[in-house]
PDB file of C-alpha atoms in Angstrom:
ATOM      1  CA  UNK A 257     -15.874  30.649  -8.309  1.00 76.00           C
ATOM      2  CA  UNK A 258     -13.768  33.096  -7.099  1.00 76.00           C
ATOM      3  CA  UNK A 259     -12.466  32.193  -3.617  1.00 83.00           C
ATOM      4  CA  UNK A 260     -14.103  29.091  -3.136  1.00 91.00           C
ATOM      5  CA  UNK A 261     -12.358  26.998  -6.142  1.00 91.00           C
ATOM      6  CA  UNK A 262     -10.073  25.431  -3.995  1.00 92.00           C
ATOM      7  CA  UNK A 263     -12.730  24.182  -1.642  1.00 93.00           C
ATOM      8  CA  UNK A 264     -14.084  22.039  -4.098  1.00 93.00           C
ATOM      9  CA  UNK A 265     -13.101  18.244  -4.351  1.00 91.00           C
ATOM     10  CA  UNK A 266     -10.358  18.282  -6.950  1.00 90.00           C
ATOM     11  CA  UNK A 267     -11.250  14.925  -8.514  1.00 90.00           C
ATOM     12  CA  UNK A 268     -14.689  15.730  -9.227  1.00 90.00           C
ATOM     13  CA  UNK A 269     -13.838  19.552 -10.286  1.00 92.00           C
ATOM     14  CA  UNK A 270     -11.339  18.542 -12.648  1.00 89.00           C
ATOM     15  CA  UNK A 271     -13.581  16.488 -15.396  1.00 88.00           C
ATOM     16  CA  UNK A 272     -15.874  19.540 -15.192  1.00 91.00           C
ATOM     17  CA  UNK A 273     -12.967  21.980 -16.266  1.00 90.00           C
ATOM     18  CA  UNK A 274     -11.439  22.191 -19.930  1.00 85.00           C
ATOM     19  CA  UNK A 275      -8.533  24.264 -20.636  1.00 84.00           C
ATOM     20  CA  UNK A 276      -8.718  25.953 -17.221  1.00 86.00           C
ATOM     21  CA  UNK A 277     -12.381  27.020 -17.464  1.00 90.00           C
ATOM     22  CA  UNK A 278     -14.778  25.628 -15.394  1.00 91.00           C
ATOM     23  CA  UNK A 279     -18.054  24.603 -17.555  1.00 90.00           C
ATOM     24  CA  UNK A 280     -20.022  22.893 -14.480  1.00 93.00           C
ATOM     25  CA  UNK A 281     -20.373  23.142 -10.726  1.00 94.00           C
ATOM     26  CA  UNK A 282     -20.080  19.862  -8.996  1.00 93.00           C
ATOM     27  CA  UNK A 283     -22.985  19.361  -6.797  1.00 93.00           C
ATOM     28  CA  UNK A 284     -22.561  16.153  -4.703  1.00 93.00           C
ATOM     29  CA  UNK A 285     -19.562  13.194  -4.865  1.00 93.00           C
ATOM     30  CA  UNK A 286     -20.792   9.651  -5.005  1.00 94.00           C
ATOM     31  CA  UNK A 287     -17.593   6.900  -4.374  1.00 95.00           C
ATOM     32  CA  UNK A 288     -17.160   3.390  -4.466  1.00 97.00           C
ATOM     33  CA  UNK A 289     -15.686   1.369  -1.613  1.00 97.00           C
ATOM     34  CA  UNK A 290     -14.871  -2.089  -0.362  1.00 98.00           C
ATOM     35  CA  UNK A 291     -17.073  -3.212   2.599  1.00 99.00           C
ATOM     36  CA  UNK A 292     -15.682  -6.238   4.979  1.00 99.00           C
ATOM     37  CA  UNK A 293     -17.032  -7.808   7.642  1.00 98.00           C
ATOM     38  CA  UNK A 294     -14.952  -7.250  10.818  1.00 98.00           C
ATOM     39  CA  UNK A 295     -16.037 -10.445  12.538  1.00 97.00           C
ATOM     40  CA  UNK A 296     -15.202 -12.821   9.512  1.00 98.00           C
ATOM     41  CA  UNK A 297     -11.696 -11.076   8.986  1.00 98.00           C
ATOM     42  CA  UNK A 298     -10.927 -11.335  12.860  1.00 98.00           C
ATOM     43  CA  UNK A 299     -12.344 -15.157  12.882  1.00 97.00           C
ATOM     44  CA  UNK A 300      -9.701 -15.873  10.071  1.00 97.00           C
ATOM     45  CA  UNK A 301      -7.037 -13.877  11.723  1.00 98.00           C
ATOM     46  CA  UNK A 302      -6.799 -11.202   8.795  1.00 98.00           C
ATOM     47  CA  UNK A 303      -6.267  -7.643   8.934  1.00 97.00           C
ATOM     48  CA  UNK A 304      -8.017  -5.375   6.516  1.00 98.00           C
ATOM     49  CA  UNK A 305      -6.179  -5.807   3.232  1.00 98.00           C
ATOM     50  CA  UNK A 306      -4.149  -2.715   2.429  1.00 97.00           C
ATOM     51  CA  UNK A 307      -2.492  -3.884  -0.873  1.00 98.00           C
ATOM     52  CA  UNK A 308      -3.683  -6.117  -3.685  1.00 98.00           C
ATOM     53  CA  UNK A 309      -1.779  -8.987  -3.200  1.00 98.00           C
ATOM     54  CA  UNK A 310      -3.016  -9.059   0.516  1.00 98.00           C
ATOM     55  CA  UNK A 311      -6.839  -8.458  -0.970  1.00 98.00           C
ATOM     56  CA  UNK A 312      -6.462 -11.757  -3.190  1.00 98.00           C
ATOM     57  CA  UNK A 313      -4.856 -13.780  -0.121  1.00 98.00           C
ATOM     58  CA  UNK A 314      -7.728 -12.339   2.239  1.00 98.00           C
ATOM     59  CA  UNK A 315     -10.313 -13.215  -0.308  1.00 98.00           C
ATOM     60  CA  UNK A 316      -8.873 -17.099  -0.683  1.00 98.00           C
ATOM     61  CA  UNK A 317      -8.612 -17.174   3.025  1.00 98.00           C
ATOM     62  CA  UNK A 318     -12.387 -16.037   3.560  1.00 98.00           C
ATOM     63  CA  UNK A 319     -13.937 -18.346   1.068  1.00 98.00           C
ATOM     64  CA  UNK A 320     -15.447 -21.466   2.484  1.00 96.00           C
ATOM     65  CA  UNK A 321     -18.576 -23.373   2.658  1.00 93.00           C
ATOM     66  CA  UNK A 322     -21.568 -20.941   1.383  1.00 93.00           C
ATOM     67  CA  UNK A 323     -19.333 -17.734   1.777  1.00 97.00           C
ATOM     68  CA  UNK A 324     -17.124 -16.252  -1.079  1.00 98.00           C
ATOM     69  CA  UNK A 325     -14.153 -13.970  -0.086  1.00 98.00           C
ATOM     70  CA  UNK A 326     -15.067 -11.228  -2.547  1.00 98.00           C
ATOM     71  CA  UNK A 327     -18.011 -10.117  -4.619  1.00 98.00           C
ATOM     72  CA  UNK A 328     -17.114  -7.433  -7.337  1.00 97.00           C
ATOM     73  CA  UNK A 329     -20.302  -7.806  -9.634  1.00 96.00           C
ATOM     74  CA  UNK A 330     -21.760 -10.919 -11.582  1.00 95.00           C
ATOM     75  CA  UNK A 331     -19.507 -10.125 -14.111  1.00 93.00           C
ATOM     76  CA  UNK A 332     -16.624 -10.760 -11.768  1.00 93.00           C
ATOM     77  CA  UNK A 333     -15.565  -7.148 -11.736  1.00 93.00           C
ATOM     78  CA  UNK A 334     -14.884  -5.829 -15.264  1.00 91.00           C
ATOM     79  CA  UNK A 335     -17.779  -3.884 -15.008  1.00 92.00           C
ATOM     80  CA  UNK A 336     -17.552  -1.787 -11.813  1.00 95.00           C
ATOM     81  CA  UNK A 337     -13.783  -1.610 -11.510  1.00 96.00           C
ATOM     82  CA  UNK A 338     -12.967   0.232 -14.850  1.00 94.00           C
ATOM     83  CA  UNK A 339      -9.645   1.895 -14.337  1.00 96.00           C
ATOM     84  CA  UNK A 340      -9.553   1.795 -10.454  1.00 98.00           C
ATOM     85  CA  UNK A 341      -6.834  -0.852 -10.691  1.00 98.00           C
ATOM     86  CA  UNK A 342      -4.685   1.337 -12.827  1.00 98.00           C
ATOM     87  CA  UNK A 343      -4.918   4.139 -10.452  1.00 98.00           C
ATOM     88  CA  UNK A 344      -3.929   1.928  -7.730  1.00 98.00           C
ATOM     89  CA  UNK A 345      -0.693   0.884  -9.563  1.00 98.00           C
ATOM     90  CA  UNK A 346       0.017   4.434  -9.535  1.00 98.00           C
ATOM     91  CA  UNK A 347      -1.167   5.001 -13.280  1.00 98.00           C
ATOM     92  CA  UNK A 348      -3.924   6.650 -14.873  1.00 97.00           C
ATOM     93  CA  UNK A 349      -6.659   6.483 -17.819  1.00 98.00           C
ATOM     94  CA  UNK A 350      -5.520   9.765 -19.570  1.00 96.00           C
ATOM     95  CA  UNK A 351      -2.318  11.956 -18.630  1.00 95.00           C
ATOM     96  CA  UNK A 352      -2.675  15.847 -17.912  1.00 90.00           C
ATOM     97  CA  UNK A 353      -1.252  16.463 -21.322  1.00 91.00           C
ATOM     98  CA  UNK A 354      -3.838  14.074 -23.079  1.00 93.00           C
ATOM     99  CA  UNK A 355      -1.898  10.838 -23.826  1.00 96.00           C
ATOM    100  CA  UNK A 356      -2.446   7.119 -22.904  1.00 98.00           C
ATOM    101  CA  UNK A 357      -1.667   7.247 -18.909  1.00 98.00           C
ATOM    102  CA  UNK A 358      -1.150   3.163 -18.931  1.00 98.00           C
ATOM    103  CA  UNK A 359       1.075   2.163 -21.163  1.00 97.00           C
ATOM    104  CA  UNK A 360       3.528   0.771 -18.556  1.00 97.00           C
ATOM    105  CA  UNK A 361       4.382  -2.649 -17.482  1.00 97.00           C
ATOM    106  CA  UNK A 362       2.692  -1.942 -14.299  1.00 98.00           C
ATOM    107  CA  UNK A 363      -0.573  -1.930 -15.889  1.00 98.00           C
ATOM    108  CA  UNK A 364      -0.338  -5.665 -17.114  1.00 98.00           C
ATOM    109  CA  UNK A 365       1.215  -6.464 -13.844  1.00 98.00           C
ATOM    110  CA  UNK A 366      -1.795  -5.225 -11.619  1.00 98.00           C
ATOM    111  CA  UNK A 367      -4.519  -6.486 -14.102  1.00 97.00           C
ATOM    112  CA  UNK A 368      -3.121  -9.495 -14.472  1.00 96.00           C
ATOM    113  CA  UNK A 369      -3.621 -10.285 -10.527  1.00 97.00           C
ATOM    114  CA  UNK A 370      -7.193 -10.001 -10.634  1.00 96.00           C
ATOM    115  CA  UNK A 371      -7.334 -13.101 -12.564  1.00 96.00           C
ATOM    116  CA  UNK A 372      -5.921 -14.901  -9.503  1.00 96.00           C
ATOM    117  CA  UNK A 373      -9.372 -14.263  -7.817  1.00 96.00           C
ATOM    118  CA  UNK A 374     -11.119 -16.629 -10.643  1.00 94.00           C
ATOM    119  CA  UNK A 375      -8.200 -19.126 -10.170  1.00 95.00           C
ATOM    120  CA  UNK A 376      -8.913 -19.419  -6.352  1.00 96.00           C
ATOM    121  CA  UNK A 377     -12.371 -19.495  -6.668  1.00 96.00           C
ATOM    122  CA  UNK A 378     -12.891 -16.774  -4.362  1.00 97.00           C
ATOM    123  CA  UNK A 379     -15.088 -14.437  -6.061  1.00 97.00           C
ATOM    124  CA  UNK A 380     -18.787 -14.521  -5.588  1.00 97.00           C
ATOM    125  CA  UNK A 381     -20.845 -15.076  -9.115  1.00 95.00           C
ATOM    126  CA  UNK A 382     -24.297 -15.267  -9.946  1.00 92.00           C
ATOM    127  CA  UNK A 383     -25.537 -13.631  -6.759  1.00 95.00           C
ATOM    128  CA  UNK A 384     -29.160 -12.356  -6.585  1.00 93.00           C
ATOM    129  CA  UNK A 385     -28.392  -8.559  -7.070  1.00 95.00           C
ATOM    130  CA  UNK A 386     -25.242  -6.843  -8.471  1.00 96.00           C
ATOM    131  CA  UNK A 387     -22.808  -5.102  -6.834  1.00 97.00           C
ATOM    132  CA  UNK A 388     -24.695  -1.767  -6.326  1.00 96.00           C
ATOM    133  CA  UNK A 389     -26.966  -3.604  -3.938  1.00 97.00           C
ATOM    134  CA  UNK A 390     -25.401  -4.652  -0.837  1.00 97.00           C
ATOM    135  CA  UNK A 391     -27.807  -7.788  -0.213  1.00 97.00           C
ATOM    136  CA  UNK A 392     -24.836 -10.216  -1.049  1.00 97.00           C
ATOM    137  CA  UNK A 393     -22.991  -8.625   1.842  1.00 98.00           C
ATOM    138  CA  UNK A 394     -25.954  -8.483   4.089  1.00 98.00           C
ATOM    139  CA  UNK A 395     -27.228 -11.987   3.484  1.00 97.00           C
ATOM    140  CA  UNK A 396     -23.528 -13.452   4.373  1.00 96.00           C
ATOM    141  CA  UNK A 397     -23.016 -14.591   0.821  1.00 98.00           C
ATOM    142  CA  UNK A 398     -19.701 -12.868   0.857  1.00 98.00           C
ATOM    143  CA  UNK A 399     -17.150 -11.399   3.439  1.00 98.00           C
ATOM    144  CA  UNK A 400     -16.217  -8.455   1.239  1.00 99.00           C
ATOM    145  CA  UNK A 401     -17.974  -6.503  -1.370  1.00 99.00           C
ATOM    146  CA  UNK A 402     -17.305  -3.577  -3.530  1.00 98.00           C
ATOM    147  CA  UNK A 403     -20.304  -0.943  -3.708  1.00 98.00           C
ATOM    148  CA  UNK A 404     -21.279   2.364  -3.414  1.00 96.00           C
ATOM    149  CA  UNK A 405     -21.417   4.861  -0.323  1.00 96.00           C
ATOM    150  CA  UNK A 406     -25.263   4.971  -1.248  1.00 95.00           C
ATOM    151  CA  UNK A 407     -25.317   1.493   0.382  1.00 96.00           C
ATOM    152  CA  UNK A 408     -23.705   2.575   3.730  1.00 97.00           C
ATOM    153  CA  UNK A 409     -26.936   3.520   5.676  1.00 95.00           C
ATOM    154  CA  UNK A 410     -28.331   0.344   4.925  1.00 97.00           C
ATOM    155  CA  UNK A 411     -25.377  -1.701   5.875  1.00 98.00           C
ATOM    156  CA  UNK A 412     -25.083   0.125   9.115  1.00 97.00           C
ATOM    157  CA  UNK A 413     -28.783  -0.613  10.203  1.00 97.00           C
ATOM    158  CA  UNK A 414     -28.495  -4.297   9.398  1.00 97.00           C
ATOM    159  CA  UNK A 415     -24.785  -4.699  10.607  1.00 98.00           C
ATOM    160  CA  UNK A 416     -24.321  -2.242  13.199  1.00 97.00           C
ATOM    161  CA  UNK A 417     -20.679  -1.956  13.730  1.00 96.00           C
ATOM    162  CA  UNK A 418     -19.601  -5.174  12.234  1.00 98.00           C
ATOM    163  CA  UNK A 419     -18.214  -3.849   9.058  1.00 98.00           C
ATOM    164  CA  UNK A 420     -15.860  -1.486   7.762  1.00 98.00           C
ATOM    165  CA  UNK A 421     -15.025   0.311   4.313  1.00 98.00           C
ATOM    166  CA  UNK A 422     -11.643   0.434   2.726  1.00 98.00           C
ATOM    167  CA  UNK A 423     -10.198   1.765  -0.767  1.00 98.00           C
ATOM    168  CA  UNK A 424      -9.170  -0.243  -3.512  1.00 98.00           C
ATOM    169  CA  UNK A 425      -5.664  -1.090  -2.122  1.00 98.00           C
ATOM    170  CA  UNK A 426      -2.466  -0.141  -3.793  1.00 98.00           C
ATOM    171  CA  UNK A 427      -0.226  -2.321  -5.877  1.00 98.00           C
ATOM    172  CA  UNK A 428       3.450  -2.333  -6.411  1.00 95.00           C
ATOM    173  CA  UNK A 429       5.978   0.409  -5.048  1.00 94.00           C
ATOM    174  CA  UNK A 430       4.440   3.107  -6.934  1.00 95.00           C
ATOM    175  CA  UNK A 431       0.788   2.389  -6.027  1.00 98.00           C
ATOM    176  CA  UNK A 432      -1.679   4.184  -3.866  1.00 98.00           C
ATOM    177  CA  UNK A 433      -5.274   3.443  -2.318  1.00 98.00           C
ATOM    178  CA  UNK A 434      -7.879   4.453  -4.843  1.00 97.00           C
ATOM    179  CA  UNK A 435     -11.599   5.313  -4.785  1.00 97.00           C
ATOM    180  CA  UNK A 436     -13.421   6.166  -7.969  1.00 96.00           C
ATOM    181  CA  UNK A 437     -15.551   9.391  -7.895  1.00 95.00           C
ATOM    182  CA  UNK A 438     -18.159  11.068  -9.758  1.00 90.00           C
ATOM    183  CA  UNK A 439     -20.156  13.988  -9.295  1.00 82.00           C
ATOM    184  CA  UNK A 440     -23.538  15.724 -10.303  1.00 86.00           C
ATOM    185  CA  UNK A 441     -23.133  19.042 -11.970  1.00 91.00           C
ATOM    186  CA  UNK A 442     -24.951  22.115 -12.607  1.00 94.00           C
ATOM    187  CA  UNK A 443     -24.247  23.884 -16.132  1.00 94.00           C
ATOM    188  CA  UNK A 444     -25.842  26.672 -18.273  1.00 94.00           C
ATOM    189  CA  UNK A 445     -26.289  25.811 -21.786  1.00 94.00           C
ATOM    190  CA  UNK A 446     -24.289  28.004 -24.170  1.00 91.00           C
ATOM    191  CA  UNK A 447     -27.743  28.384 -26.673  1.00 93.00           C
ATOM    192  CA  UNK A 448     -29.748  29.634 -23.904  1.00 93.00           C
ATOM    193  CA  UNK A 449     -31.230  33.102 -24.363  1.00 93.00           C
ATOM    194  CA  UNK A 450     -30.845  33.592 -20.625  1.00 95.00           C
ATOM    195  CA  UNK A 451     -27.321  32.706 -19.979  1.00 93.00           C
ATOM    196  CA  UNK A 452     -26.528  35.508 -17.581  1.00 95.00           C
ATOM    197  CA  UNK A 453     -29.596  34.963 -15.226  1.00 96.00           C
ATOM    198  CA  UNK A 454     -29.047  31.236 -15.508  1.00 96.00           C
ATOM    199  CA  UNK A 455     -25.546  31.517 -14.395  1.00 94.00           C
ATOM    200  CA  UNK A 456     -26.449  33.753 -11.253  1.00 95.00           C
ATOM    201  CA  UNK A 457     -28.995  31.054 -10.359  1.00 96.00           C
ATOM    202  CA  UNK A 458     -26.444  28.528 -10.469  1.00 94.00           C
ATOM    203  CA  UNK A 459     -24.060  30.666  -8.594  1.00 94.00           C
ATOM    204  CA  UNK A 460     -26.514  31.246  -5.836  1.00 95.00           C
ATOM    205  CA  UNK A 461     -27.602  27.655  -5.564  1.00 95.00           C
ATOM    206  CA  UNK A 462     -24.089  25.578  -5.869  1.00 94.00           C
ATOM    207  CA  UNK A 463     -21.705  28.360  -4.848  1.00 94.00           C
ATOM    208  CA  UNK A 464     -23.390  30.781  -2.481  1.00 94.00           C
ATOM    209  CA  UNK A 465     -25.682  28.816  -0.427  1.00 94.00           C
ATOM    210  CA  UNK A 466     -23.934  26.011   1.490  1.00 93.00           C
ATOM    211  CA  UNK A 467     -26.722  25.039   3.520  1.00 93.00           C
ATOM    212  CA  UNK A 468     -28.539  24.200   0.397  1.00 94.00           C
ATOM    213  CA  UNK A 469     -25.754  22.066  -0.850  1.00 93.00           C
ATOM    214  CA  UNK A 470     -25.268  19.905   2.332  1.00 92.00           C
ATOM    215  CA  UNK A 471     -29.018  19.352   2.632  1.00 92.00           C
ATOM    216  CA  UNK A 472     -29.204  18.057  -1.019  1.00 91.00           C
ATOM    217  CA  UNK A 473     -26.199  15.850  -0.402  1.00 92.00           C
ATOM    218  CA  UNK A 474     -27.494  14.431   2.494  1.00 90.00           C
ATOM    219  CA  UNK A 475     -31.403  14.725   2.777  1.00 90.00           C
ATOM    220  CA  UNK A 476     -32.060  13.031  -0.643  1.00 86.00           C
ATOM    221  CA  UNK A 477     -29.973  10.033  -0.564  1.00 87.00           C
ATOM    222  CA  UNK A 478     -26.415   9.575   1.139  1.00 91.00           C
ATOM    223  CA  UNK A 479     -23.627  11.500  -0.841  1.00 92.00           C
ATOM    224  CA  UNK A 480     -20.612  13.697   0.153  1.00 92.00           C
ATOM    225  CA  UNK A 481     -20.996  17.328  -0.449  1.00 93.00           C
ATOM    226  CA  UNK A 482     -19.074  18.275  -3.354  1.00 92.00           C
ATOM    227  CA  UNK A 483     -17.143  21.146  -1.062  1.00 92.00           C
ATOM    228  CA  UNK A 484     -14.452  19.620   1.327  1.00 91.00           C
ATOM    229  CA  UNK A 485     -15.285  22.217   4.175  1.00 92.00           C
ATOM    230  CA  UNK A 486     -18.877  20.872   3.954  1.00 92.00           C
ATOM    231  CA  UNK A 487     -18.144  17.015   3.837  1.00 90.00           C
ATOM    232  CA  UNK A 488     -15.610  17.714   6.815  1.00 88.00           C
ATOM    233  CA  UNK A 489     -18.598  19.367   8.839  1.00 88.00           C
ATOM    234  CA  UNK A 490     -21.457  17.164   8.065  1.00 89.00           C
ATOM    235  CA  UNK A 491     -22.765  15.497  11.543  1.00 88.00           C
ATOM    236  CA  UNK A 492     -23.693  12.307   9.396  1.00 89.00           C
ATOM    237  CA  UNK A 493     -20.316  11.922   8.073  1.00 91.00           C
ATOM    238  CA  UNK A 494     -17.953  12.803  10.868  1.00 89.00           C
ATOM    239  CA  UNK A 495     -17.782   9.274  12.687  1.00 91.00           C
ATOM    240  CA  UNK A 496     -17.178   5.492  11.691  1.00 95.00           C
ATOM    241  CA  UNK A 497     -17.230   4.383   7.929  1.00 96.00           C
ATOM    242  CA  UNK A 498     -19.085   7.539   6.689  1.00 94.00           C
ATOM    243  CA  UNK A 499     -15.894   9.499   7.931  1.00 94.00           C
ATOM    244  CA  UNK A 500     -13.605   7.075   6.428  1.00 96.00           C
ATOM    245  CA  UNK A 501     -15.393   7.375   2.953  1.00 95.00           C
ATOM    246  CA  UNK A 502     -15.172  11.127   3.277  1.00 92.00           C
ATOM    247  CA  UNK A 503     -11.368  10.433   3.879  1.00 93.00           C
ATOM    248  CA  UNK A 504     -11.077   8.650   0.857  1.00 95.00           C
ATOM    249  CA  UNK A 505     -12.762  10.312  -1.494  1.00 92.00           C
ATOM    250  CA  UNK A 506     -10.708  13.350  -0.462  1.00 90.00           C
ATOM    251  CA  UNK A 507      -7.502  11.985  -0.427  1.00 94.00           C
ATOM    252  CA  UNK A 508      -7.423   9.109  -2.716  1.00 95.00           C
ATOM    253  CA  UNK A 509     -10.294   9.759  -5.188  1.00 94.00           C
ATOM    254  CA  UNK A 510     -10.211   9.790  -9.117  1.00 95.00           C
ATOM    255  CA  UNK A 511     -12.662  10.465 -11.591  1.00 93.00           C
ATOM    256  CA  UNK A 512     -12.872   9.468 -15.260  1.00 92.00           C
ATOM    257  CA  UNK A 513     -11.116  11.949 -17.240  1.00 92.00           C
ATOM    258  CA  UNK A 514     -12.972  14.322 -19.607  1.00 90.00           C
ATOM    259  CA  UNK A 515     -11.298  12.888 -22.522  1.00 93.00           C
ATOM    260  CA  UNK A 516     -12.007   9.344 -21.999  1.00 96.00           C
ATOM    261  CA  UNK A 517     -14.568   8.361 -24.526  1.00 96.00           C
ATOM    262  CA  UNK A 518     -17.252   5.547 -24.516  1.00 96.00           C
ATOM    263  CA  UNK A 519     -15.110   4.114 -27.507  1.00 97.00           C
ATOM    264  CA  UNK A 520     -11.856   4.188 -25.045  1.00 97.00           C
ATOM    265  CA  UNK A 521     -13.994   2.874 -22.149  1.00 97.00           C
ATOM    266  CA  UNK A 522     -15.321  -0.265 -24.573  1.00 97.00           C
ATOM    267  CA  UNK A 523     -11.875  -1.489 -25.485  1.00 97.00           C
ATOM    268  CA  UNK A 524     -10.360  -1.018 -22.125  1.00 97.00           C
ATOM    269  CA  UNK A 525     -13.356  -2.703 -20.546  1.00 96.00           C
ATOM    270  CA  UNK A 526     -13.769  -5.658 -23.151  1.00 96.00           C
ATOM    271  CA  UNK A 527     -10.101  -6.379 -22.551  1.00 97.00           C
ATOM    272  CA  UNK A 528     -10.114  -6.286 -18.670  1.00 96.00           C
ATOM    273  CA  UNK A 529     -13.158  -8.728 -18.845  1.00 95.00           C
ATOM    274  CA  UNK A 530     -10.728 -11.229 -21.045  1.00 96.00           C
ATOM    275  CA  UNK A 531      -8.072 -10.493 -18.330  1.00 96.00           C
ATOM    276  CA  UNK A 532     -10.146 -11.138 -15.221  1.00 94.00           C
ATOM    277  CA  UNK A 533     -12.379 -14.056 -16.523  1.00 91.00           C
ATOM    278  CA  UNK A 534     -10.446 -15.814 -18.909  1.00 94.00           C
ATOM    279  CA  UNK A 535      -6.936 -15.243 -18.002  1.00 94.00           C
ATOM    280  CA  UNK A 536      -5.888 -13.471 -21.310  1.00 97.00           C
ATOM    281  CA  UNK A 537      -2.355 -12.268 -21.532  1.00 97.00           C
ATOM    282  CA  UNK A 538      -2.349  -8.577 -19.738  1.00 97.00           C
ATOM    283  CA  UNK A 539       0.448  -7.650 -21.896  1.00 97.00           C
ATOM    284  CA  UNK A 540      -1.153  -8.638 -25.416  1.00 97.00           C
ATOM    285  CA  UNK A 541      -4.516  -7.118 -24.499  1.00 98.00           C
ATOM    286  CA  UNK A 542      -2.949  -3.671 -23.246  1.00 98.00           C
ATOM    287  CA  UNK A 543      -1.057  -3.507 -26.510  1.00 97.00           C
ATOM    288  CA  UNK A 544      -4.199  -3.205 -28.566  1.00 98.00           C
ATOM    289  CA  UNK A 545      -5.890  -1.365 -25.916  1.00 98.00           C
ATOM    290  CA  UNK A 546      -3.131   1.472 -25.539  1.00 98.00           C
ATOM    291  CA  UNK A 547      -3.436   1.583 -29.530  1.00 98.00           C
ATOM    292  CA  UNK A 548      -7.322   2.053 -29.653  1.00 98.00           C
ATOM    293  CA  UNK A 549      -7.138   4.759 -26.931  1.00 98.00           C
ATOM    294  CA  UNK A 550      -4.151   6.263 -28.451  1.00 97.00           C
ATOM    295  CA  UNK A 551      -6.156   6.869 -31.850  1.00 97.00           C
ATOM    296  CA  UNK A 552      -9.372   7.917 -30.177  1.00 97.00           C
ATOM    297  CA  UNK A 553      -7.697  10.701 -27.939  1.00 96.00           C
ATOM    298  CA  UNK A 554      -6.059  11.696 -31.029  1.00 95.00           C
ATOM    299  CA  UNK A 555      -9.473  12.186 -32.667  1.00 95.00           C
ATOM    300  CA  UNK A 556     -10.771  13.899 -29.802  1.00 92.00           C
ATOM    301  CA  UNK A 557      -8.079  16.504 -29.324  1.00 88.00           C
ATOM    302  CA  UNK A 558      -8.250  17.198 -32.929  1.00 87.00           C
ATOM    303  CA  UNK A 559     -12.063  17.918 -32.953  1.00 78.00           C
ATOM    304  CA  UNK A 560     -12.091  19.854 -29.628  1.00 68.00           C
TER     305      UNK A 560
END
């Protein structure tokens, strides 16, 4: 990857790098976004929300009749949001030196605000399909929906210009707009009898042949090329919400850290669900999560 490493989106290259060594080549970037109906926000006299407080207020104002203000999935958002609100608060799941990244009062402040969607009754729950499908948004059941980049072509076909996309909005003075990103990757088995040939092939396809990389990203679904230069040149990603999505993924993207294990995810997600849906104390819930995740990180670091 000499000479091109800096061209890969750092958010997706990071989890495929350990102790300075790259063990997988990112192929494409997927991301999630907040879709909103321009006409509904304009009718309500609202600007697209750029802070979490503004999102809470907008969801409440846009709720009326058979339309809810926001759809975060049928579980209320605990499953799909994950660590996104923490990054929006200026925090992270795991720090660069492998410690818990959200042992901070800002975490409780931000996660506590998510319960307001429930108390305001502004969340769509029990939709015919879940967050990954844009049907609820397209059918007018919700004014805003958190969904994936993959939904954008369908939304554009059915709504034309009457929609926009946003990152998850920042919260607090140290906050930042945030989108989660993930990437398929190509790797070579360390146990292979043909490691050198396999490594040459991976380099040929996923480093050298940028034309194949761009074709793979946009001809078999709707993804962002993992190389920043390719994402900026892709014709289908140059205008409108698609161009916004590329910018968000490049400027505001984060990926789950390499050391974030299923055990840590379960502890955090269960607590997040209780905070969002039941109004559980975020301070108390997070104290327990920090303890569990810290122990899990110690275990992983000892075994690696």
